[in-house]
Every structure is written in C-alpha cells, then in structure tokens.
Coordinates of C-alpha atoms in Angstrom, one line a residue:
Chain A
M466 CA 18.9 -4.9 7.9
A467 CA 19.0 -2.1 4.9
K468 CA 15.8 -0.3 3.9
K469 CA 14.3 -1.6 1.0
L470 CA 11.2 0.7 -1.5
M471 CA 8.3 -1.5 -1.5
K472 CA 4.5 -1.0 -2.4
G473 CA 2.8 -1.9 0.8
S474 CA 0.5 -5.1 -0.5
E475 CA 4.2 -6.4 -1.1
A476 CA 5.4 -5.6 2.3
I477 CA 1.6 -7.1 4.0
A478 CA 2.8 -10.3 2.1
E479 CA 6.3 -10.0 2.9
A480 CA 5.8 -9.5 6.4
A481 CA 3.3 -11.9 7.0
I482 CA 5.4 -14.2 5.4
R483 CA 8.5 -13.1 7.1
N484 CA 6.3 -13.4 10.9
G485 CA 5.5 -17.4 10.0
C486 CA 2.3 -16.9 7.9
R487 CA 2.4 -20.3 5.5
F488 CA -0.9 -20.0 4.6
F489 CA -3.1 -17.7 2.6
F490 CA -6.3 -17.9 0.5
G491 CA -7.7 -15.3 -1.1
Y492 CA -9.5 -13.7 -4.0
P493 CA -8.7 -10.8 -5.9
I494 CA -10.1 -7.8 -5.4
T495 CA -8.5 -4.2 -6.7
P496 CA -6.9 -2.0 -4.8
Q497 CA -5.3 -5.7 -2.9
T498 CA -4.8 -7.9 -6.2
E499 CA -1.1 -6.5 -5.4
I500 CA -1.6 -9.2 -1.3
P501 CA -2.7 -12.7 -4.3
E502 CA 0.0 -12.2 -6.3
Y503 CA 2.8 -11.9 -4.5
F504 CA 2.5 -14.9 -1.4
S505 CA 0.7 -16.7 -5.8
E506 CA 5.1 -16.6 -5.7
R507 CA 7.2 -16.4 -2.9
M508 CA 4.5 -19.3 -0.9
F509 CA 6.3 -21.6 -3.0
E510 CA 10.3 -20.1 -2.9
E511 CA 12.6 -23.0 -1.2
E512 CA 13.1 -21.4 1.9
V513 CA 9.0 -20.2 3.0
H514 CA 7.6 -23.5 1.3
G515 CA 3.3 -22.6 2.3
C516 CA 0.4 -22.2 1.1
F517 CA -0.7 -20.1 -0.8
L518 CA -4.5 -20.7 -3.0
Q519 CA -6.3 -19.1 -5.2
A520 CA -9.8 -19.6 -3.2
E521 CA -13.0 -19.7 -5.4
S522 CA -14.6 -16.9 -3.3
E523 CA -14.7 -14.8 -0.8
I524 CA -16.4 -16.6 1.0
A525 CA -14.7 -20.7 0.9
A526 CA -10.9 -18.9 1.5
I527 CA -11.7 -17.5 4.8
N528 CA -13.3 -20.9 5.1
M529 CA -10.0 -22.3 4.1
V530 CA -8.2 -19.9 7.1
Y531 CA -11.0 -21.2 9.7
G532 CA -9.8 -25.2 8.4
A533 CA -6.1 -24.0 8.5
A534 CA -6.4 -22.4 12.2
S535 CA -7.5 -25.0 13.1
T536 CA -4.8 -27.0 12.9
G537 CA -3.1 -24.3 15.1
V538 CA -0.2 -22.8 12.2
R539 CA -0.1 -19.0 11.2
A540 CA -2.6 -18.3 8.6
M541 CA -4.4 -15.0 6.1
T542 CA -6.7 -13.8 4.7
S543 CA -6.9 -11.0 3.0
S544 CA -9.5 -8.8 0.5
S545 CA -11.4 -5.5 0.2
S546 CA -15.0 -3.7 1.6
P547 CA -17.6 -5.7 -0.9
G548 CA -15.3 -8.5 -0.4
I549 CA -15.0 -8.8 3.6
S550 CA -19.0 -8.0 3.9
L551 CA -18.6 -11.1 1.8
K552 CA -17.1 -13.5 4.6
Q553 CA -18.0 -11.6 7.6
E554 CA -19.5 -14.9 8.4
G555 CA -16.4 -16.9 8.9
I556 CA -15.2 -14.1 10.8
S557 CA -17.9 -15.1 13.3
S558 CA -17.6 -18.2 13.5
L559 CA -13.7 -17.6 13.6
C560 CA -14.6 -15.5 16.7
A561 CA -17.1 -18.0 18.6
A562 CA -14.6 -20.9 17.9
E563 CA -11.2 -18.9 18.9
L564 CA -9.1 -19.4 16.8
P565 CA -6.0 -16.7 15.9
C566 CA -6.2 -15.6 11.5
L567 CA -5.1 -12.9 10.4
I568 CA -8.1 -10.2 7.7
F569 CA -6.8 -7.7 6.1
N570 CA -9.3 -5.3 4.6
I571 CA -8.2 -2.9 2.3
M572 CA -10.8 -0.7 2.3
R573 CA -12.4 1.6 -0.7
G574 CA -15.4 3.9 -1.2
G575 CA -18.6 2.1 -0.8
P576 CA -21.3 1.3 -0.1
G577 CA -21.7 -1.9 -2.2
I578 CA -19.7 -3.0 -4.8
G579 CA -18.4 1.3 -4.7
S580 CA -15.9 2.2 -5.8
I581 CA -11.8 1.0 -6.1
Q582 CA -10.3 4.4 -5.0
A583 CA -8.9 4.9 -1.3
G584 CA -11.8 4.3 1.7
Q585 CA -12.6 4.7 5.7
G586 CA -16.3 3.2 5.9
D587 CA -15.8 -0.3 7.2
Y588 CA -15.1 1.2 10.8
F589 CA -18.2 -0.1 11.4
Q590 CA -18.6 -3.1 10.2
A591 CA -15.1 -4.5 11.8
V592 CA -14.9 -2.1 15.6
K593 CA -18.8 -3.3 16.2
G594 CA -19.0 -6.4 14.4
G595 CA -19.8 -6.6 10.6
G596 CA -20.9 -10.5 11.0
H597 CA -23.6 -11.0 14.1
G598 CA -23.0 -12.8 17.4
D599 CA -21.4 -10.7 20.8
Y600 CA -17.6 -10.6 18.9
N601 CA -15.1 -8.6 18.5
M602 CA -11.8 -8.8 17.8
I603 CA -8.3 -5.9 18.1
T604 CA -8.8 -4.0 14.8
F605 CA -6.0 -2.4 13.7
A606 CA -6.0 1.3 11.2
P607 CA -2.0 1.7 10.0
S608 CA -1.2 5.0 8.6
S609 CA 2.4 3.8 6.8
V610 CA 3.9 1.2 5.0
Q611 CA 6.7 0.9 7.9
E612 CA 3.6 0.4 10.4
T613 CA 1.2 -1.3 8.4
I614 CA 4.4 -4.1 9.1
N615 CA 4.6 -3.4 12.4
C616 CA 1.0 -4.5 13.0
I617 CA 1.9 -7.5 11.1
G618 CA 4.6 -8.9 14.0
Q619 CA 2.4 -8.1 16.7
A620 CA -1.0 -9.5 15.1
F621 CA 0.1 -13.7 14.5
P622 CA 1.5 -13.2 18.6
L623 CA -1.6 -11.5 19.6
A624 CA -4.1 -13.0 17.4
E625 CA -2.0 -16.5 19.2
K626 CA -2.8 -14.7 23.2
Y627 CA -6.6 -13.6 22.9
R628 CA -7.8 -16.8 20.7
M629 CA -9.5 -14.7 18.2
P630 CA -8.5 -12.8 14.8
V631 CA -6.9 -10.1 14.0
M632 CA -7.7 -7.6 11.9
I633 CA -5.4 -5.3 10.2
C634 CA -7.9 -2.8 8.5
A635 CA -5.7 -0.8 6.3
D636 CA -7.5 1.6 3.2
G637 CA -6.4 1.6 -0.5
I638 CA -3.6 3.9 0.3
I639 CA -1.4 2.2 1.9
A640 CA -1.5 -0.8 -0.8
Q641 CA -1.0 1.1 -3.4
M642 CA 1.9 3.2 -2.1
M643 CA 5.5 2.8 -2.3
E644 CA 7.8 3.4 0.5
P645 CA 10.8 2.9 2.0
V646 CA 10.6 0.3 4.6
E647 CA 12.4 -1.7 6.8
L648 CA 11.5 -6.1 7.2
P649 CA 11.2 -8.3 9.9
E650 CA 14.3 -10.7 9.3
M651 CA 12.4 -14.5 8.6
Q652 CA 10.9 -15.9 11.7
P653 CA 9.8 -19.2 11.3
Y654 CA 7.0 -20.4 13.3
E655 CA 6.2 -24.1 14.1
V656 CA 3.1 -25.7 16.0
D657 CA 4.1 -25.9 18.9
P658 CA 0.6 -28.8 20.1
A659 CA 1.7 -28.3 23.9
E660 CA 1.3 -25.0 23.2
K661 CA -2.3 -24.6 21.3
P662 CA -3.8 -27.7 22.9
W663 CA -7.2 -26.5 21.2
A664 CA -5.5 -26.7 17.6
A665 CA -6.8 -30.0 15.9
T666 CA -2.1 -31.5 15.1
G667 CA -3.9 -34.8 14.5
W668 CA -5.3 -37.7 16.9
D669 CA -4.1 -41.4 17.4
P670 CA -7.5 -43.4 18.7
K671 CA -4.2 -46.5 20.6
N672 CA -2.1 -43.7 21.7
P673 CA -3.9 -40.9 22.7
V674 CA -2.1 -37.4 24.7
G675 CA -4.0 -35.6 25.6
E676 CA -7.5 -34.6 24.6
R677 CA -9.0 -35.0 21.2
A678 CA -9.8 -31.7 19.7
N679 CA -12.6 -30.1 18.7
V680 CA -13.0 -26.9 16.7
T681 CA -16.7 -25.8 16.9
S682 CA -19.1 -22.2 16.9
L683 CA -21.8 -24.3 17.6
Y684 CA -23.4 -24.6 21.2
V685 CA -26.6 -26.7 21.5
E686 CA -26.8 -25.9 24.9
T687 CA -28.0 -22.9 26.5
E688 CA -25.4 -23.2 29.7
Q689 CA -23.5 -23.7 26.7
L690 CA -23.3 -21.3 24.8
D691 CA -23.2 -18.6 28.3
V692 CA -19.9 -21.0 28.9
L693 CA -18.5 -19.5 25.1
S694 CA -20.1 -15.8 25.9
A695 CA -18.6 -15.4 28.9
R696 CA -15.0 -16.3 28.7
L697 CA -15.7 -14.3 25.6
Q698 CA -16.4 -11.1 27.1
G699 CA -14.0 -11.7 30.2
R700 CA -11.9 -11.9 27.1
Y701 CA -12.9 -9.0 25.7
A702 CA -13.0 -6.9 29.1
I703 CA -9.1 -7.3 29.7
I704 CA -8.5 -6.1 25.7
R705 CA -10.2 -2.8 26.4
E706 CA -8.0 -2.8 29.4
T707 CA -4.4 -3.7 28.7
E708 CA -4.7 -3.3 24.7
P709 CA -5.1 0.0 22.6
Q710 CA -2.7 2.4 21.0
W711 CA -2.5 5.3 20.1
E712 CA -0.3 8.4 18.8
A713 CA 0.1 11.5 20.4
Y714 CA 1.5 14.5 18.4
N715 CA 1.9 17.9 18.7
M716 CA 0.1 18.1 21.6
E717 CA 1.6 20.4 23.3
N718 CA -0.4 23.5 23.9
A719 CA -2.5 22.1 21.6
E720 CA -5.9 24.5 20.8
I721 CA -7.9 21.8 18.8
V722 CA -7.3 18.3 18.9
V723 CA -8.2 16.3 15.4
T724 CA -8.4 12.8 15.8
A725 CA -8.2 10.7 12.8
F726 CA -6.7 7.2 11.8
G727 CA -4.6 6.0 8.3
T728 CA -3.5 7.9 5.6
I729 CA -6.5 10.4 6.1
A730 CA -4.4 11.2 10.1
R731 CA -1.8 12.7 7.8
I732 CA -3.1 15.0 5.5
A733 CA -3.9 15.7 8.9
K734 CA -0.1 16.1 10.1
S735 CA 0.2 18.3 7.3
V736 CA -1.9 20.8 8.3
I737 CA -0.7 20.3 11.7
D738 CA 2.9 21.1 11.0
E739 CA 1.8 23.8 8.4
L740 CA -0.9 25.8 11.2
K741 CA 2.7 25.7 13.7
D742 CA 4.5 26.9 11.7
E743 CA 2.1 29.5 11.5
G744 CA 1.7 29.9 15.3
I745 CA -0.9 28.0 15.7
N746 CA -1.0 24.9 18.0
V747 CA -3.1 22.0 17.1
G748 CA -3.2 18.8 18.8
M749 CA -3.7 15.7 16.8
L750 CA -4.6 11.8 18.9
R751 CA -4.4 8.8 16.4
P752 CA -6.0 5.8 17.3
I753 CA -3.8 3.1 16.4
T754 CA -5.7 0.4 17.1
I755 CA -10.0 1.1 16.3
W756 CA -10.6 -2.0 18.3
P757 CA -9.7 -1.8 21.5
F758 CA -10.3 2.1 20.7
P759 CA -8.2 4.6 23.1
Y760 CA -10.9 6.5 25.1
D761 CA -9.2 6.8 27.9
A762 CA -6.4 8.2 25.5
V763 CA -8.5 10.2 24.0
R764 CA -10.7 12.2 26.0
E765 CA -7.4 12.8 28.6
A766 CA -5.9 14.8 25.3
A767 CA -9.8 16.3 24.6
T768 CA -10.1 17.8 27.8
Q769 CA -6.5 18.7 28.2
P770 CA -6.0 22.2 29.6
G771 CA -5.8 24.5 26.5
V772 CA -8.0 22.1 24.7
K773 CA -11.0 23.9 23.1
A774 CA -13.1 21.5 20.8
V775 CA -11.7 18.5 18.6
L776 CA -12.3 18.5 15.4
D777 CA -12.5 14.3 14.1
V778 CA -11.8 13.9 10.3
E779 CA -12.2 11.0 8.5
M780 CA -13.3 9.5 5.1
N781 CA -16.7 8.4 5.3
A782 CA -20.0 10.0 6.7
G783 CA -18.3 10.1 11.0
Q784 CA -18.0 6.4 11.9
M785 CA -14.7 6.5 14.1
L786 CA -16.9 10.1 14.7
E787 CA -19.1 7.8 17.3
D788 CA -16.5 6.2 19.9
V789 CA -14.3 10.0 20.7
K790 CA -17.9 11.7 21.9
L791 CA -18.9 8.3 23.9
A792 CA -14.4 8.7 25.1
I793 CA -14.9 12.4 25.1
N794 CA -18.5 12.5 27.1
G795 CA -19.9 15.6 26.7
A796 CA -16.4 17.3 27.8
Q797 CA -15.4 19.6 24.9
N798 CA -17.0 20.2 21.2
V799 CA -16.5 17.7 19.4
D800 CA -17.3 19.2 15.8
F801 CA -16.5 17.1 12.2
F802 CA -14.6 17.2 8.5
G803 CA -14.7 14.3 6.5
H804 CA -16.2 13.0 2.4
C805 CA -17.4 10.1 1.7
G806 CA -15.0 6.8 0.1
S807 CA -12.9 7.5 -1.8
H808 CA -13.5 11.0 -2.2
L809 CA -10.1 11.9 -0.2
P810 CA -10.3 15.5 2.9
T811 CA -7.4 17.8 1.0
V812 CA -5.1 19.9 3.1
D813 CA -6.1 23.1 2.0
E814 CA -10.1 21.8 3.7
I815 CA -9.0 20.4 6.6
R816 CA -6.7 23.7 7.7
E817 CA -9.6 25.8 6.2
K818 CA -12.5 23.9 8.9
I819 CA -10.2 24.6 11.5
L820 CA -9.0 27.5 11.3
S821 CA -12.7 28.5 10.7
M822 CA -13.0 26.6 13.6
R823 CA -11.3 28.8 15.8
E824 CA -13.3 32.2 14.5
E825 CA -16.0 30.4 16.3
Chain B
M1447 CA 13.2 13.3 -36.6
K1448 CA 10.8 11.8 -34.8
R1449 CA 11.9 10.1 -31.6
F1450 CA 9.6 7.2 -29.5
I1451 CA 11.1 7.2 -25.7
I1452 CA 9.4 4.6 -24.4
L1453 CA 9.7 3.6 -20.3
M1454 CA 9.6 0.6 -19.2
G1455 CA 10.6 -1.0 -15.4
N1456 CA 10.0 -2.9 -12.6
Y1457 CA 7.1 -1.7 -10.0
G1458 CA 8.1 1.4 -7.9
S1459 CA 12.1 2.1 -10.9
G1460 CA 10.4 5.5 -11.8
K1461 CA 9.1 5.3 -15.3
T1462 CA 6.4 7.9 -15.2
E1463 CA 8.8 11.0 -12.4
L1464 CA 10.6 10.2 -15.7
A1465 CA 7.8 10.4 -18.3
M1466 CA 7.0 13.4 -16.9
H1467 CA 9.9 15.3 -17.3
F1468 CA 11.4 14.2 -21.2
A1469 CA 7.7 15.3 -21.8
L1470 CA 8.3 18.4 -20.1
M1471 CA 11.2 19.2 -20.9
A1472 CA 10.5 18.0 -24.5
P1473 CA 11.8 22.5 -26.4
N1474 CA 8.2 21.8 -28.9
P1475 CA 5.4 21.2 -26.5
A1476 CA 3.3 21.3 -29.4
K1477 CA 4.7 18.7 -31.2
T1478 CA 5.4 16.4 -28.1
L1479 CA 2.8 13.3 -27.7
V1480 CA 3.1 11.8 -23.8
I1481 CA 1.1 8.3 -23.4
D1482 CA 0.2 6.9 -20.0
L1483 CA -0.3 2.9 -21.2
D1484 CA -0.1 2.1 -17.7
M1485 CA -3.1 -1.2 -18.3
V1486 CA -1.8 -2.3 -14.6
N1487 CA -2.6 0.0 -12.5
T1488 CA -4.9 2.9 -10.7
Y1489 CA -3.5 5.0 -8.2
F1490 CA -1.0 6.9 -9.0
R1491 CA -0.2 7.1 -12.7
L1492 CA 0.7 9.4 -15.3
S1493 CA -3.3 10.9 -15.2
D1494 CA -3.6 12.1 -12.7
R1495 CA -1.3 14.9 -13.8
K1496 CA -3.5 16.1 -16.3
K1497 CA -3.3 19.5 -15.6
L1498 CA 0.5 19.8 -15.9
F1499 CA 0.3 18.9 -19.6
A1500 CA -2.6 21.0 -20.7
D1501 CA -1.2 23.9 -19.0
A1502 CA 2.6 23.3 -20.4
G1503 CA -0.4 22.5 -24.3
I1504 CA 1.0 18.8 -24.3
R1505 CA -1.3 16.6 -25.6
L1506 CA -1.7 13.2 -22.6
I1507 CA -3.3 10.2 -23.8
T1508 CA -4.6 8.0 -21.8
P1509 CA -6.4 4.9 -21.2
N1510 CA -10.0 5.1 -21.4
F1511 CA -11.1 5.6 -17.7
A1512 CA -7.8 6.4 -15.9
S1513 CA -8.3 7.9 -12.7
S1514 CA -12.1 6.9 -13.0
H1515 CA -12.8 4.2 -10.2
V1516 CA -13.1 2.0 -13.0
E1517 CA -11.3 -1.1 -13.2
M1518 CA -11.0 -2.4 -16.2
L1519 CA -8.7 -0.1 -18.7
T1520 CA -9.3 -0.3 -22.2
V1521 CA -6.4 1.5 -24.8
P1522 CA -6.9 3.8 -26.5
A1523 CA -7.7 3.9 -30.0
E1524 CA -6.5 7.5 -29.8
I1525 CA -2.6 6.0 -30.0
A1526 CA -2.5 5.5 -33.9
A1527 CA -2.3 9.5 -33.4
A1528 CA 2.2 9.0 -32.0
F1529 CA 2.4 6.8 -35.6
A1530 CA 0.1 8.6 -37.6
L1531 CA 0.1 11.8 -37.5
D1532 CA 3.6 14.3 -37.1
W1533 CA 5.4 14.7 -33.4
D1534 CA 9.5 14.9 -31.9
L1535 CA 9.1 13.3 -29.5
V1536 CA 6.3 10.9 -28.6
V1537 CA 7.0 10.1 -25.1
I1538 CA 5.2 6.6 -23.8
D1539 CA 5.2 5.5 -20.1
L1540 CA 4.4 1.7 -19.6
G1541 CA 2.3 -0.5 -16.6
G1542 CA 5.6 -2.0 -13.7
D1543 CA 6.3 -5.2 -14.9
A1544 CA 4.3 -7.7 -16.4
G1545 CA 2.5 -3.4 -17.7
A1546 CA 4.9 -4.2 -20.5
A1547 CA 3.0 -6.2 -22.6
A1548 CA 0.5 -2.7 -23.3
L1549 CA 3.0 -2.1 -26.0
G1550 CA 3.1 -5.6 -27.8
Q1551 CA 0.9 -5.3 -29.7
Y1552 CA 2.3 -2.0 -31.7
K1553 CA 5.5 -4.3 -32.2
P1554 CA 4.1 -3.7 -36.2
K1555 CA 3.9 0.2 -36.1
L1556 CA 7.1 0.5 -34.7
L1557 CA 8.2 -1.5 -36.6
Q1558 CA 7.4 0.7 -40.0
A1559 CA 8.1 3.7 -38.0
Q1560 CA 11.9 1.9 -37.8
R1561 CA 11.9 2.0 -41.7
E1562 CA 10.5 5.9 -42.0
G1563 CA 13.7 6.7 -39.7
A1564 CA 12.9 7.2 -35.9
D1565 CA 14.6 6.9 -33.6
I1566 CA 13.4 3.9 -31.0
Q1567 CA 15.0 3.5 -27.2
L1568 CA 13.4 2.1 -25.4
Y1569 CA 14.7 2.4 -22.1
N1570 CA 14.8 0.0 -18.5
V1571 CA 14.2 2.4 -16.2
V1572 CA 16.1 0.6 -12.6
N1573 CA 16.0 1.9 -9.1
T1574 CA 18.2 -1.5 -7.8
N1575 CA 16.4 -1.1 -4.0
R1576 CA 13.3 -2.9 -5.1
P1577 CA 13.8 -5.9 -3.7
M1578 CA 13.4 -7.2 -7.6
A1579 CA 16.4 -5.5 -9.4
G1580 CA 18.5 -5.0 -6.1
T1581 CA 21.0 -7.8 -8.0
P1582 CA 22.7 -7.7 -11.6
A1583 CA 20.8 -11.3 -11.6
K1584 CA 17.4 -10.5 -10.4
L1585 CA 17.3 -7.0 -13.3
I1586 CA 18.5 -8.9 -15.7
R1587 CA 16.4 -12.0 -15.9
L1588 CA 13.0 -9.4 -15.0
M1589 CA 14.5 -7.2 -18.4
G1590 CA 13.7 -9.8 -20.3
D1591 CA 10.9 -11.3 -19.2
M1592 CA 9.1 -7.9 -20.1
E1593 CA 11.2 -7.5 -22.3
R1594 CA 9.9 -11.0 -24.4
K1595 CA 6.6 -9.1 -23.0
A1596 CA 7.1 -6.1 -24.4
R1597 CA 7.7 -7.3 -28.0
W1598 CA 10.7 -5.1 -28.3
N1599 CA 14.7 -5.0 -27.0
V1600 CA 16.0 -2.1 -24.3
T1601 CA 18.2 0.1 -26.0
G1602 CA 19.6 1.8 -22.4
F1603 CA 18.9 1.8 -19.4
I1604 CA 18.1 4.6 -16.6
N1605 CA 19.8 4.3 -13.8
N1606 CA 17.0 5.5 -11.6
T1607 CA 18.2 4.2 -7.9
N1608 CA 16.3 5.6 -4.9
M1609 CA 14.7 5.4 -1.9
S1610 CA 11.7 8.0 -2.2
Y1611 CA 12.1 10.9 0.1
E1612 CA 14.5 8.7 1.9
T1613 CA 17.1 9.6 -1.4
T1614 CA 20.1 9.8 -1.0
A1615 CA 23.8 9.8 -2.7
E1616 CA 24.7 6.4 -1.9
D1617 CA 20.9 5.0 -3.4
L1618 CA 22.5 6.5 -6.4
E1619 CA 25.7 4.4 -6.3
S1620 CA 24.1 1.1 -5.2
G1621 CA 22.5 1.4 -8.5
Y1622 CA 25.6 2.8 -10.3
E1623 CA 27.4 -1.1 -9.0
I1624 CA 24.3 -2.9 -9.9
I1625 CA 24.0 -0.8 -13.1
K1626 CA 27.6 -1.1 -14.2
Q1627 CA 27.5 -5.7 -14.2
A1628 CA 24.3 -6.3 -16.1
A1629 CA 25.6 -3.5 -17.8
E1630 CA 28.1 -5.3 -19.1
E1631 CA 26.7 -8.2 -19.1
T1632 CA 24.1 -7.4 -21.3
G1633 CA 26.1 -4.8 -23.8
L1634 CA 23.2 -2.4 -23.8
P1635 CA 24.2 1.1 -22.5
V1636 CA 23.1 3.2 -19.7
A1637 CA 21.6 6.3 -20.9
Y1638 CA 21.6 8.6 -18.3
T1639 CA 21.4 8.2 -14.0
S1640 CA 18.6 10.5 -13.1
G1641 CA 18.1 11.7 -9.5
K1642 CA 16.8 15.0 -7.5
T1643 CA 19.7 17.9 -8.2
D1644 CA 21.2 17.7 -5.1
V1645 CA 21.8 13.9 -4.4
L1646 CA 22.4 13.8 -8.0
D1647 CA 25.1 16.1 -7.4
A1648 CA 26.1 15.1 -5.1
F1649 CA 27.0 11.3 -6.5
L1650 CA 28.2 13.0 -10.1
A1651 CA 30.7 14.3 -7.4
G1652 CA 33.0 10.9 -6.7
E1653 CA 34.6 8.3 -9.0
H1654 CA 32.4 7.3 -12.1
D1655 CA 33.0 5.4 -15.2
P1656 CA 30.8 8.3 -17.3
K1657 CA 30.3 5.0 -19.5
Y1658 CA 28.0 3.7 -16.9
V1659 CA 26.1 7.4 -15.6
G1660 CA 25.2 7.8 -19.4
Q1661 CA 24.1 11.3 -19.4
P1662 CA 22.2 13.2 -15.9
L1663 CA 18.8 13.7 -16.3
Y1664 CA 17.7 16.3 -13.0
L1665 CA 14.2 15.2 -11.7
E1666 CA 12.0 17.4 -10.3
K1667 CA 9.6 15.2 -8.1
R1668 CA 6.6 15.8 -9.9
M1669 CA 4.2 12.6 -8.3
H1670 CA 4.6 13.6 -5.2
R1671 CA 1.2 12.5 -2.9
D1672 CA -0.9 15.8 -2.7
W1673 CA -1.2 14.8 1.2
D1674 CA 1.9 14.2 2.1
T1675 CA 3.7 18.2 -0.3
L1676 CA 3.7 20.1 3.6
T1677 CA 5.0 17.3 5.9
K1678 CA 8.1 18.0 6.5
E1679 CA 9.4 14.5 4.7
G1680 CA 7.9 15.4 1.3
V1681 CA 7.4 12.1 -0.7

C-alpha cells in the first residue's frame, strides 16, 4: 500500500478503524483532540458505519467503553494526561471485568492540568496502576507514528487474547507530528459469540443458547474475589514472561547503554549516531512495552561485556528509572538525565551528559 | 506596490515552510512582515522559529500565547500593522483546513488594500500525499471549504507535494498530475512548484507542461524537528 503523510492523531484513528474498531467514546483535550475529530467524520462514512460519541466527560467516555466492550465489539477511548486521571476508576473496573479495549494516553506535561506540550510523566500511572486494586494492562510506548500504527494492530488481538484493556502511551509529539506512514488494509471485525462466550450479545430466555453473560467487577464474597485475583495474576505472569517488546540499537561494543522510551528515545538515537561517527560506542535499549517491562533484556544489555554504565533518559523526574534499576539490580552503575513534563531534553544536553559520564 | 502572499492549505501541506521561504528570500527585510495566523495548531508552528526572523531583521507577528503552554490562542491587535504601515511584502501563514477561517475577519481590510493597489495572492498549498487532498475532486472540495471560511478566493496553486524526509521527485510528479487536473477544472493557475534542490531539479528534468509547473521554488528545510537534525534520516 502506498505511503501517506499523516499526522499522528489521524493515523491513530484510521489505524484503529482499519483494525475493526467501530466504537469510539471520548472528550476533547489537547494535544489529542484531532483523534476524536477524525473519528467524528470517519465513523459515519459508509464503509465504516461505526459509532463516534463525544461524551459529557472523560469518566462518561470510559464507562461507555465498558458498556460497548461488554458486548464484545472493538471499542476505544483516547485522552491526554489529566483526562486519563479521570478515567482511572473505569480502567480499574475494565480490568476487573476482564474487558478488552484500547485506551490511548497522549501524554502532556503534568502534574495537575499541567501544560499542553509533550510529557512522559504518566509512566507510573500506566504501569504501576493509576487506579485501585491489583491490576495491570499491557502498555505500549511507541516512538514514531508508524510504530504507533503497528502497536494498534497488536493491541486489539492482545486485549482479546488476555481479556484486558491495552493502553498505548504516546507523547504529544507523536500525536502532533506528520510522518510518512503505511496503514494496514481495512479488516472488518465481527463478534463471534463462540470466541467470546463472556460477551453480552443478547440472550433469549425462551431459546437459551449457552450461559447467560454477566459482566461485572463486583465480587462481594472474599472467596469469589480470590478466584478473580488468582485468574488475573496468573494471566499477568504469562504476559510478563511472553509479551515484553523492545528495540536494541547500536549495542555492539557499547561502553554506555542508554535506556529511553517514546520520542525521547529518538533524541537519544541522534546522540548515539553522532557519537558513533566520532568513534564513541553508545548503545540503546528501548522498551516498546513498558508493561510488561523487558527486565531481562535491560539486564542483559546493561551487563554486556564492555559496558561501564547505564544512562536512563526520560521526560519526567525518573519514573522508568525505577524499573531499569530493578532490572539491573545493582549489577551496573545507573545514571539519569531528564526534564519534567513538556521540557524536551535536547541532543546537546544528552551528549554532554554521556561525555561527562565517560570522564568519571 | 504592497504585496500580500497568503498561504492556505490542508494540514501538513507545507504552508509554514513556504511562508518562511517567501519572507526570508524577500529583498528588503525591513519592509517585510510575517504573520503567524495559525490559530489551530499548538505544535510545529512558525512562531517556533522566532529567532530566524529576528536574526534576519524581519518583523514577526505571533498570536497571543503561541508556542506557550496555553491552548487558547487569540488574534493579536498588532495585525492591523499589516494594513496600516508601508510594507513591500506581507506574508500570512494560516492554520490548516478550518484554520483558514482566521483570515475571514480581514476581508474588508484586504478589499481596501486591493482598492489601493495592493497585489493579493492567496495560494492553496497542496500536498497530494495527504489523504484529504489525494485526488482532484477531494482537493477541490477541500479548497472550496477553505475559501468559504477564509472569505477570499484562491488565486493559484502551489505544488508542494512531499513525504517529509522521504520526499522524491515522484512525489512532485504525482502532485503535478493531480493539481494539473484541478487547475484545468477550476481555471486557476499553478503559481509555483516547490521542493528541496535535489528533488525539485530531478522533477524539473522530466517532461511537463510549464503552465502546470509555474515558477520553481527551491526550499531549504527550516521547519525540521530539532531532535532529529542529527539522525541519518533527517526530518
């Protein structure tokens, strides 16, 4: 298929549609308003024939996703940091009700209302449970518009396989920038009740087929809640084992390894390329899934022979840093460089930091 | 004679890059005014390149709060300077698609300027690699919509078809074919074909009806994303 030049937000909406998403519920917020804007037209075109609904609030939108997902359809919502905070109760409920769906967080600067420029301060919120209870969701952190499209392609099947919401955390720059992209072909999605026996697809009391679907996150009895918890935790253990994704870059003969995710990883790549031309080998290990976090890959990269230190770079005060340190578990020196939300670290700053580490 | 170059077009067509080109190539910087009238975008805008204009001695008018952390931009009163003062060239960079509406309120002023002899060009900057401008019919529809919002009619096309850092002469070629049809249908001229030197030269080496090429405009990339300037792939 021919490449198109698309804005991240447009590409996100179009890719979701082409992967069978027919239900979008959301509420506008910069820097991702173009996602609902795109859906608001495209969903009503004949070849799509889906549902776009601008909810009265973020909370309403996530609960509409809960309702749609309960019927087995591919549903999605998107927002930016403060809006994602509002959705947390719904996200926790979706996890407990084991409902597959896609949630986009186009991260901006925080805390609070923060700023409208790109941020990465929602790492903890996404992977350590922004809502209550023992839950996790597969969380992607793409670093280009094309990779975001590819993550969407994986998101719905993974959400359905593990019966859980999947989150994609991209920063404002991904949603706002234009890049050449290749989109997948249109793949219509039909709910198959045999594949999704849990889905509330309609039950005729006079002519009952199968069990009556009961979607809930309420478990009053301790024993029942224990059964749910054991099922969820068992699933999470499998995901931790099998689903981590990462990219290793320029790891051959690396003396320093950079860990970074999203757009910041691209800035770090620029530095790595520049230093390589000067004969300095710096590698990078970039988690593509931030939950499950690629602990093994990070540890292996950090302790590869010849590596003297690890530099974690983020656009926050050092959140993924904690997972990097857990992965390495004291086996390597770990340093950090970053700015808090909406202040992009520059190529020069990262370069200077790496060079100063070499002198130590 | 006062000259207005107003750039309108689909999101991602390259209006800002062209606005910078027209302004920075102007022979008399002291008599050149650039107006960032993009009231839509909060990222990747003309005002991000303030310093380039300051260094060139060109006055830049920016919406209030542009490139800050506030998402509601407001139109600055300072824009009146475009009509009140004596300029050789006024370049106006509009926002994409519906952003054309920002021009609408200046219709009486533009009409008056026209009566006083000003040359006013409203160019439709076209990148046929953008999904909404991918066929002659789509781009004519989009243009009609933007014209209504801008309350001014387009005076010519600019073929700026590109694929960001992956642009080749083939992109300009496919833009040429689509814009040619749109030009025939609307009767509007193609004023310019623009691109980076190597791409534009490769395109110009081919066979074309000069009527649908217009003047070649050799662009430098000024709206690059700072963080990628050092990667091999550019941007």
